[in-house]
XYZ file of C-alpha atoms in Angstrom:
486
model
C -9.193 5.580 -30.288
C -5.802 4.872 -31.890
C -2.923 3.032 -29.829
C -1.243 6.398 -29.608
C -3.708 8.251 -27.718
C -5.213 5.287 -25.584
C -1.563 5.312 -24.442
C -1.692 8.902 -23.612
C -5.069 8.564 -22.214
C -3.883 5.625 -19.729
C -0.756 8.061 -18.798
C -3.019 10.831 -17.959
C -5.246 8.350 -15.985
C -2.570 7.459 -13.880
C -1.492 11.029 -13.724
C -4.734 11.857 -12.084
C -4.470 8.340 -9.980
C -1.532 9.165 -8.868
C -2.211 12.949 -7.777
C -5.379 11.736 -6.197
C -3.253 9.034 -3.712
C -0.801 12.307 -3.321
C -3.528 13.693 -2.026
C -5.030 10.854 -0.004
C -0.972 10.702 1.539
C -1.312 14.075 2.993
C -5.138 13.858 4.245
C -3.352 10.645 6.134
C -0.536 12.851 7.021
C -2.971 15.370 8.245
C -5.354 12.509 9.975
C -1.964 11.468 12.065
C -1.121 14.468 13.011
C -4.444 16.008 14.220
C -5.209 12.849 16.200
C -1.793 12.356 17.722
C -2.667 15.714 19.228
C -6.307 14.417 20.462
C -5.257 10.794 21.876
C -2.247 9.055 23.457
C -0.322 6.405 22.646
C -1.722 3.948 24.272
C -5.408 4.209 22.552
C -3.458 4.374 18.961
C -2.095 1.219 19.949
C -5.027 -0.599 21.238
C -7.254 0.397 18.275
C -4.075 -0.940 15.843
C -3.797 -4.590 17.955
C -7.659 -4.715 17.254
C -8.091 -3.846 13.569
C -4.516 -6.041 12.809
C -6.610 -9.259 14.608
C -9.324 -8.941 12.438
C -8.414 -6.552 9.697
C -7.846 -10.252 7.651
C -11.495 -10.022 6.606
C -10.831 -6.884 4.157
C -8.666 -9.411 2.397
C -11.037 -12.550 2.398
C -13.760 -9.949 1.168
C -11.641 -9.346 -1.949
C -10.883 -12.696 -2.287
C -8.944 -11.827 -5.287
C -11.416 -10.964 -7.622
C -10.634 -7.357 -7.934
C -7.364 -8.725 -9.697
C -9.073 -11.279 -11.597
C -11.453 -8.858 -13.030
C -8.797 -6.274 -13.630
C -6.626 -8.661 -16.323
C -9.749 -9.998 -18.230
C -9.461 -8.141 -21.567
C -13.560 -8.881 -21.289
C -16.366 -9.512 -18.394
C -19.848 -10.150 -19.681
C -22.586 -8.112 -17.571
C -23.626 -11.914 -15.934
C -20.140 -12.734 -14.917
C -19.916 -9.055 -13.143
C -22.775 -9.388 -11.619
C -21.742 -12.835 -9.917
C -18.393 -11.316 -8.931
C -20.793 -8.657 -7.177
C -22.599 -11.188 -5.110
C -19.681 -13.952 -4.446
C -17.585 -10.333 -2.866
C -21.187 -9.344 -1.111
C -21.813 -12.703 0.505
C -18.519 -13.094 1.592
C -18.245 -9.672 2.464
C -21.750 -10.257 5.023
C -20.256 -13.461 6.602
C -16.934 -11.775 7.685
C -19.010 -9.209 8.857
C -20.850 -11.325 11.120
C -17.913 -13.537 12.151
C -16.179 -10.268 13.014
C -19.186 -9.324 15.627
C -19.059 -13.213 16.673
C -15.527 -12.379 17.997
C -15.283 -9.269 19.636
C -15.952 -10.569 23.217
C -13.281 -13.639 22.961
C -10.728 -11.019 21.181
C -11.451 -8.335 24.187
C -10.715 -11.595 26.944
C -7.730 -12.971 25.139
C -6.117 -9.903 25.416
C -7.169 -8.445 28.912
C -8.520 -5.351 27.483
C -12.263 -4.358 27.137
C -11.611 -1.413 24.572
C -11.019 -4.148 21.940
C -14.280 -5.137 22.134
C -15.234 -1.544 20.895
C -13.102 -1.671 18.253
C -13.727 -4.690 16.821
C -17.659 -4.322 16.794
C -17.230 -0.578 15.209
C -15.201 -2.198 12.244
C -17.253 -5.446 11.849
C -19.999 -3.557 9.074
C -16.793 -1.745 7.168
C -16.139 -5.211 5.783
C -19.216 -6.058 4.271
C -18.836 -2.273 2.753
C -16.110 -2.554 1.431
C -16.721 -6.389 -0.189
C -19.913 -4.763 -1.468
C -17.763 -1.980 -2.958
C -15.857 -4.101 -5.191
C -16.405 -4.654 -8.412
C -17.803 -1.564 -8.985
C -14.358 0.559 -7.956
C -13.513 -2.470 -10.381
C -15.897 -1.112 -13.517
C -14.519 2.403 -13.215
C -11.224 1.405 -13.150
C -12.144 -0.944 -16.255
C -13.583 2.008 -17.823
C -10.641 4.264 -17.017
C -12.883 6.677 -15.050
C -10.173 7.609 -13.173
C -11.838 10.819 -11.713
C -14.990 9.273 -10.406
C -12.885 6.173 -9.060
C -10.541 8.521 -7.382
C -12.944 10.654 -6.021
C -14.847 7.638 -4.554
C -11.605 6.823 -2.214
C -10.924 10.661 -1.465
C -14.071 11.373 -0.267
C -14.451 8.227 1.792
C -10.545 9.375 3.582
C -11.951 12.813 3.739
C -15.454 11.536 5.780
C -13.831 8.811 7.826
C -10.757 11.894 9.086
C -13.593 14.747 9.824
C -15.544 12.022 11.488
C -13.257 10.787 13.374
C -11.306 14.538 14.445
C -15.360 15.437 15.311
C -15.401 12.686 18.073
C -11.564 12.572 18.821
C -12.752 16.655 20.385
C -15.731 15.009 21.824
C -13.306 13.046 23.715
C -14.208 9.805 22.336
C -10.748 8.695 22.595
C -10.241 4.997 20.883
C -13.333 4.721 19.438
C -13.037 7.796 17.241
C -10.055 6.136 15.788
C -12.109 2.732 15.532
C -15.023 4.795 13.756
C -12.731 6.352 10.944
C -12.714 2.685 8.356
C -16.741 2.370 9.055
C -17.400 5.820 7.863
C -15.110 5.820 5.001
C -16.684 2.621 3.753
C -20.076 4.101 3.815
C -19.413 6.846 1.828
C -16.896 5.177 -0.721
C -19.183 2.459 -1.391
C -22.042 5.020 -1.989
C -20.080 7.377 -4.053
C -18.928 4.372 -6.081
C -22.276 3.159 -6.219
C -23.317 6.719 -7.584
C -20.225 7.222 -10.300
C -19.842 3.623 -11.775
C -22.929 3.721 -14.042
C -23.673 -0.117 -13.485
C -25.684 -2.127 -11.910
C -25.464 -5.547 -11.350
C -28.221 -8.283 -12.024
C -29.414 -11.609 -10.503
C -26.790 -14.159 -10.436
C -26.648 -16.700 -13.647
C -25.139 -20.058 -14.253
C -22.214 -18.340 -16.816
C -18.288 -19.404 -16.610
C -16.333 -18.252 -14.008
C -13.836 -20.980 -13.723
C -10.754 -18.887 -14.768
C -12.288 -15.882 -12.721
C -12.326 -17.796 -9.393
C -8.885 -19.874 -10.094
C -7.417 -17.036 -10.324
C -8.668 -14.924 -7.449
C -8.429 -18.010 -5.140
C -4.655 -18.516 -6.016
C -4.206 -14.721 -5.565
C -6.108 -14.522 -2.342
C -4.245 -16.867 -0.773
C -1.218 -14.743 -1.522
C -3.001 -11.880 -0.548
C -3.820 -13.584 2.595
C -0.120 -14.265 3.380
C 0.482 -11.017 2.966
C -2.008 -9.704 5.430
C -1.217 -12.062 7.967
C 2.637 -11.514 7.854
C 2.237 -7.814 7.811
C 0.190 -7.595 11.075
C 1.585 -10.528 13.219
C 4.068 -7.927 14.344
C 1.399 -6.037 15.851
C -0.314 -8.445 17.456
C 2.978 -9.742 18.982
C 3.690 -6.397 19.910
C 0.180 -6.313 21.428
C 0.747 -9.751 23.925
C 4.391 -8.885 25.070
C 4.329 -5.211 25.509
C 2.173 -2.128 26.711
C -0.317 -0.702 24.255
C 1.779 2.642 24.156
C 4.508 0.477 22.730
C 2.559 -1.021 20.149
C 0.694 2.619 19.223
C 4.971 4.309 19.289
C 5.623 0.850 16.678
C 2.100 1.646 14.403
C 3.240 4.993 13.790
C 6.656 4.089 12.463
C 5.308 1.214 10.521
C 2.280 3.754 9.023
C 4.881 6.751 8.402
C 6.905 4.334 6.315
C 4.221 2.221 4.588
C 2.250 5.021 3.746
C 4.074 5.845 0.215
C 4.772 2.111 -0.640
C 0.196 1.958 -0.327
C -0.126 5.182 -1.707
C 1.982 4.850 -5.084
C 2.961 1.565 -5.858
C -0.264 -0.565 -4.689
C -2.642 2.093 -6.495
C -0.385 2.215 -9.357
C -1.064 -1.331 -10.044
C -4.655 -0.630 -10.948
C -3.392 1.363 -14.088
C -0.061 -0.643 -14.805
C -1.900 -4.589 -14.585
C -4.368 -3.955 -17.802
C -1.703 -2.490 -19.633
C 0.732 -5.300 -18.798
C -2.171 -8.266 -19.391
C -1.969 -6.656 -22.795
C 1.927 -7.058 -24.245
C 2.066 -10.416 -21.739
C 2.140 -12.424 -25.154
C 5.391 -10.903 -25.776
C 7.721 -11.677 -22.753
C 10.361 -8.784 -24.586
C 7.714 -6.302 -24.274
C 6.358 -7.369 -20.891
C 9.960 -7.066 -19.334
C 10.732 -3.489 -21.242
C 7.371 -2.022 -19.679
C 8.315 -3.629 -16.392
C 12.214 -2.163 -15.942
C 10.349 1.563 -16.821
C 7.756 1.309 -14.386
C 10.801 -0.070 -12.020
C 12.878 2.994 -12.433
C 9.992 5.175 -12.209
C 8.379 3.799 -9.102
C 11.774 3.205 -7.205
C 12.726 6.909 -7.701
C 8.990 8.202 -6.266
C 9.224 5.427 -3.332
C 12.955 5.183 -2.210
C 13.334 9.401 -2.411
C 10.371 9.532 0.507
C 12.052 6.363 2.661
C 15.274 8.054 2.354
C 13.687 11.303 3.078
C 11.862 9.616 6.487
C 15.133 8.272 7.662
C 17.301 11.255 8.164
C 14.702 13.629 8.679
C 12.381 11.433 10.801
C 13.371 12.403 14.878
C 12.810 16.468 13.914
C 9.291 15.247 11.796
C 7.654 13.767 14.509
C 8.863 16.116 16.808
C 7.255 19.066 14.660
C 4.416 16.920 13.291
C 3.606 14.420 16.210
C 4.966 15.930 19.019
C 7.963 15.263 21.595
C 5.704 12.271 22.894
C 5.760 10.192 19.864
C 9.794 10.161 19.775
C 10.132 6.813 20.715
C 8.427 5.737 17.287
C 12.070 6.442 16.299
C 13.784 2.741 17.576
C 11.569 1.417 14.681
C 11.300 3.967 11.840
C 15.088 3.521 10.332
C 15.162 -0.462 10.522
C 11.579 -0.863 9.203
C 12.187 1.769 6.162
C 15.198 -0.945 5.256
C 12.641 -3.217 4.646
C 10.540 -0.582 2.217
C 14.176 -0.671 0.186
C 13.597 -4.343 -0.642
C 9.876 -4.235 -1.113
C 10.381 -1.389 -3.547
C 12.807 -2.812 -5.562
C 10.737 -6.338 -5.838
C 7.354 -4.670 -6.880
C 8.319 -5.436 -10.673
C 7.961 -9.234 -9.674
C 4.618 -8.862 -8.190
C 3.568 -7.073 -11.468
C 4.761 -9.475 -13.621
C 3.491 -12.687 -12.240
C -0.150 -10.957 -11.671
C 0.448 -9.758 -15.524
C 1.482 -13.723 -16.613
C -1.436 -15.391 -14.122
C 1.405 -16.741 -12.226
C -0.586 -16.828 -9.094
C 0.919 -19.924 -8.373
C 4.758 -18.102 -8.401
C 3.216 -15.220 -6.977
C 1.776 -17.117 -4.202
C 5.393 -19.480 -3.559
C 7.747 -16.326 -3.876
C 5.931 -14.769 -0.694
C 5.622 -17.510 1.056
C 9.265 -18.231 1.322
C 9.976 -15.361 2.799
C 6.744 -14.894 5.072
C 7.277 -18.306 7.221
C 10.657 -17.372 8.103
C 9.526 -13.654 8.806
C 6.448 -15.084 11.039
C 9.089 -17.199 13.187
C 11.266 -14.365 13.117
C 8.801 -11.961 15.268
C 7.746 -14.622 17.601
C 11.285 -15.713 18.280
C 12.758 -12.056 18.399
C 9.980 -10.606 20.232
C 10.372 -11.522 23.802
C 14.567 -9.923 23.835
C 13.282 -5.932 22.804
C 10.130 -4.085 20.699
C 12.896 -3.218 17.677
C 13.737 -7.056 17.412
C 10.161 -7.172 16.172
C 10.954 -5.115 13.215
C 14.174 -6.420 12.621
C 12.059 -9.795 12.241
C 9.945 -7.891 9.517
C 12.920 -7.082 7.659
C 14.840 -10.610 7.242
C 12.030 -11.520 5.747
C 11.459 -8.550 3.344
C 14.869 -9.128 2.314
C 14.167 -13.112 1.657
C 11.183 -12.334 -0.220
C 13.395 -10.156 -2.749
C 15.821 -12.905 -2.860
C 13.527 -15.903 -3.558
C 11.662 -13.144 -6.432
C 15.290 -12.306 -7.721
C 17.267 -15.910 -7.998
C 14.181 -18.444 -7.971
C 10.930 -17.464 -9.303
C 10.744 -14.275 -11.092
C 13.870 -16.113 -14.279
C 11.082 -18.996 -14.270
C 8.412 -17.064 -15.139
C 10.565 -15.325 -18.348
C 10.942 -11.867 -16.336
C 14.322 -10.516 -17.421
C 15.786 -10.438 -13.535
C 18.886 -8.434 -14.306
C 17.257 -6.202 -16.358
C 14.683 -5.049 -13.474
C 17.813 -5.203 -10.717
C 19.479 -2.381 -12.597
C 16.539 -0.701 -13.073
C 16.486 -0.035 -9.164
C 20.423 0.913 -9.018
C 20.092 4.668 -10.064
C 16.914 4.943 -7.722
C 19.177 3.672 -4.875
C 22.449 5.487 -5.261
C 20.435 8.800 -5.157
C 18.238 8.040 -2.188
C 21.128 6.199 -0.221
C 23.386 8.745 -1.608
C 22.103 11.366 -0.290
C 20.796 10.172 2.690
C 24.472 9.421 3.601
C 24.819 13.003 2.896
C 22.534 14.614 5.118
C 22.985 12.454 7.818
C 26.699 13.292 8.439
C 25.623 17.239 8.445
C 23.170 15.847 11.165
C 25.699 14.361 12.932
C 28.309 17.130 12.161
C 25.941 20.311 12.377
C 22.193 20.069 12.640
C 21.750 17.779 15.517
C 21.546 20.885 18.279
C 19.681 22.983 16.208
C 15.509 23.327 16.976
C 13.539 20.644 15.687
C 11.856 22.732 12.759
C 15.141 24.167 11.683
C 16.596 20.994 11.412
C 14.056 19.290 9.398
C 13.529 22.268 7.147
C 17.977 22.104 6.273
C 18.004 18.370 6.543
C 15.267 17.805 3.719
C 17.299 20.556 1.648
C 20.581 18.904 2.042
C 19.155 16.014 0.918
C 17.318 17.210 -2.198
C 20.719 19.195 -3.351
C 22.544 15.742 -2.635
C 20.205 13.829 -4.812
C 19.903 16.115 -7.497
C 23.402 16.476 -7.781
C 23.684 12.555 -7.967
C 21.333 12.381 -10.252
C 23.221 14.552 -12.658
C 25.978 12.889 -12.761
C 24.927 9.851 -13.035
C 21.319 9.456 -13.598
C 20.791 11.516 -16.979
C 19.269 8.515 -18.694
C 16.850 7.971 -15.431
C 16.075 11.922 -15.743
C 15.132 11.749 -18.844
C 12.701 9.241 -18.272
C 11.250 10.992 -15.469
C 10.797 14.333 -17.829
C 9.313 12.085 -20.855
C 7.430 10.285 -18.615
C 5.798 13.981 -16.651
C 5.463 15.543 -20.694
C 3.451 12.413 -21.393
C 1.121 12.980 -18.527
C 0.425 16.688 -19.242
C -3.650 17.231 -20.605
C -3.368 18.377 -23.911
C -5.507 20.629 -25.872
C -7.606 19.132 -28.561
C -7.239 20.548 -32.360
């Protein structure tokens, strides 16, 4: 295969990635709003507190490896096969410690339903550890079909299964069920597609393998534990119908960031492990995945802020309105997430785990203090918390760590300008004809003329001053199109 068309081949790959976690977005958007129709608040809430407490262990399983097996240019069969039994083992003890703790976690918080929840999601860990490396060897292989049909069909069992009992009446633990029964059939299908299997473990290197998976798992870890403090904050000062109205917003908003730009890295990494030798190269393929990605994520946050009162009226119902204290200041943090993906990228792409690891970090501790602090004055200083330290994460990335790794910082800050002068543009846009027309109007209405006032604002922006980005976006689509064979 020449250069030319494994290029083309990776861009239709990530085409079909990409269409596939389109599609996963709206199963999820379906899954919310089915359910929020089914079961209150307060059960959303309690089944969130539970899976943030222990929902760590889908990180530990990991522990990194996926990444470290992702930038190897090569993995012998024996060093695959260890990577499948070091996720497996780990993947069995979580499981078990995750059973161990389901009574304490239930007593700590006052609540017997978490002790439900907890034990439902204690096997989905081991499932997932086990499922690994080989979502690892079709991504490797760029089966990109079979890989993304192993994580639609797991969505697609876990949401039937869990709409099937939510009628029952089943209540929280049809929401609990939905990760067990997604694992099951993900790992199986994956299983099925990957067209591997591994073999007894072997005395082989894996020095650089685990270094680097440790070092990333620890980031990882941070991560996890910074991202779902807020809930389980939420969960010991407030009602669980608070922390199931806060879930929502923080799921609505998240949603496209895990959909795009964390699936995205699965196609982007190899190809950036490959021109890392060449820092000129590495930054050039960074700044065009920068534009590209900012333009996909920051049009939906904008998108979610003005029109997001008449959306969950229409899609979640009146009920779920007071998700709307959270959704505008926690889509502020998306902004600077977005716009710092390009770091993350590049350090995973230059194994610095290390800078990857330290440029979280700075911002997480303050974040962590943040929500504890901020917590006890109102629910929304919670969020506000989550954002300071979004924001100080970008800032450590931007002026510290991301110039000492060689990453061209003002290169990838302009890359994100155009993206945010047409979603903040119009944004601005349609939410002074909210304020100065639509507001009265019914719900549906409203969202139906708010969405078009912003898509006329931003494609008017964009042509007048985001030709080059267009251009990009239209080369980039042409690239992606199947083409025939002579």
């Amino acid at each position: 295969m020449t250069p030319e068309r494994s290029s083309g081949a990776r861009a239709r790959g990530a085409t079909l990635l990409l269409s596939t976690q389109w599609l996963r977005y709206v199963l999820q958007i379906a899954n919310i709003v089915v359910l929020a129709r089914l079961i209150g608040p307060a059960d959303f809430g309690v089944v969130s507190l539970g899976l943030a407490i222990v929902g760590i262990a889908s990180v530990l399983g990991d522990f990194g490896l996926s990444l470290a097996a992702l930038r190897e240019k090569s993995l012998s069969q024996a060093q695959k096969s260890n990577l499948f039994w070091i996720n497996t083992g780990i993947g069995a003890v979580l499981a078990l410690l995750v059973a161990a703790v389901a009574v304490p976690i239930g007593a700590a918080f006052g609540d017997g339903r978490l002790v439900g929840v907890v034990l439902i999601a204690a096997p989905a860990y081991l499932l997932r550890a086990a499922a690994v490396q080989f979502l690892v060897e079709l991504n490797r292989r760029e089966r990109f079909s079979r890989l993304a049909a192993s994580e639609v069909g797991g969505d697609a069992a876990g949401i039937v299964a869990a709409i099937l009992l939510a009628l029952l009446g089943s209540g929280y633990l049809a929401l609990a069920v939905q990760g067990t029964v997604a694992a099951v059939v993900s790992l199986g299908w994956a299983v099925a597609a990957a067209g591997w299997r591994p073999g007894l473990p072997r005395r082989v290197e894996m020095g650089s393998l685990l270094t680097f998976g440790l070092s990333t798992l620890a980031t990882h870890a941070a991560h996890y534990v910074t991202t779902n403090v807020d809930t389980i904050v939420m969960g010991a000062w407030y009602p669980s119908a608070i922390v199931g109205f806060y879930s929502r917003a923080y799921q609505l908003v998240m949603l496209p960031l895990l959909q795009v730009a964390a699936p995205l890295t699965r196609v982007v990494l190899p190809r950036l492990a490959h021109v890392a030798d060449s820092l000129p190269a590495l930054n050039e393929a960074l700044a065009r995945a920068q534009r590209l990605v900012s333009h996909v994520l920051l049009a939906v946050t904008g998108l979610l802020v003005v029109c997001g009162a008449p959306l969950i009226d229409v899609v979640l119902g009146v009920d779920w309105l007071p998700a709307m204290q959270f959704l505008p200041i926690l889509a502020v943090g998306t902004v600077f997430q977005t716009t710092a993906y390009a770091y993350y990228w590049g350090f995973a792409a230059l194994g610095r785990s290390g800078a990857l690891f330290l440029s979280e970090i700075v911002g997480r501790v303050p974040m962590v203090l943040l929500i504890v602090l901020l917590a006890p004055l109102a629910p929304a200083g919670i969020a506000w918390g989550v954002v300071v330290g979004q924001v100080l994460i970008w800032a450590s990335g931007t002026f510290v760590f991301a110039p000492r790794a060689g990453l061209e910082v003002g290169v990838l800050v302009r890359a994100s300008l155009v993206p945010l002068a047409v979603s903040g543009g119009a944004t601005l846009v349609a939410w002074g004809l909210d304020l100065a027309v639509f507001g009265p109007w019914p719900a549906l209405l409203r969202l139906v003329c708010l969405a078009a006032a912003w898509l006329v604002a931003a494609a008017a922006i964009m042509a007048v001053g985001g030709r080059g980005d267009a251009r990009l976006i239209a080369q980039t689509l042409r690239s992606m199109r199947p083409r025939r064979s002579a």
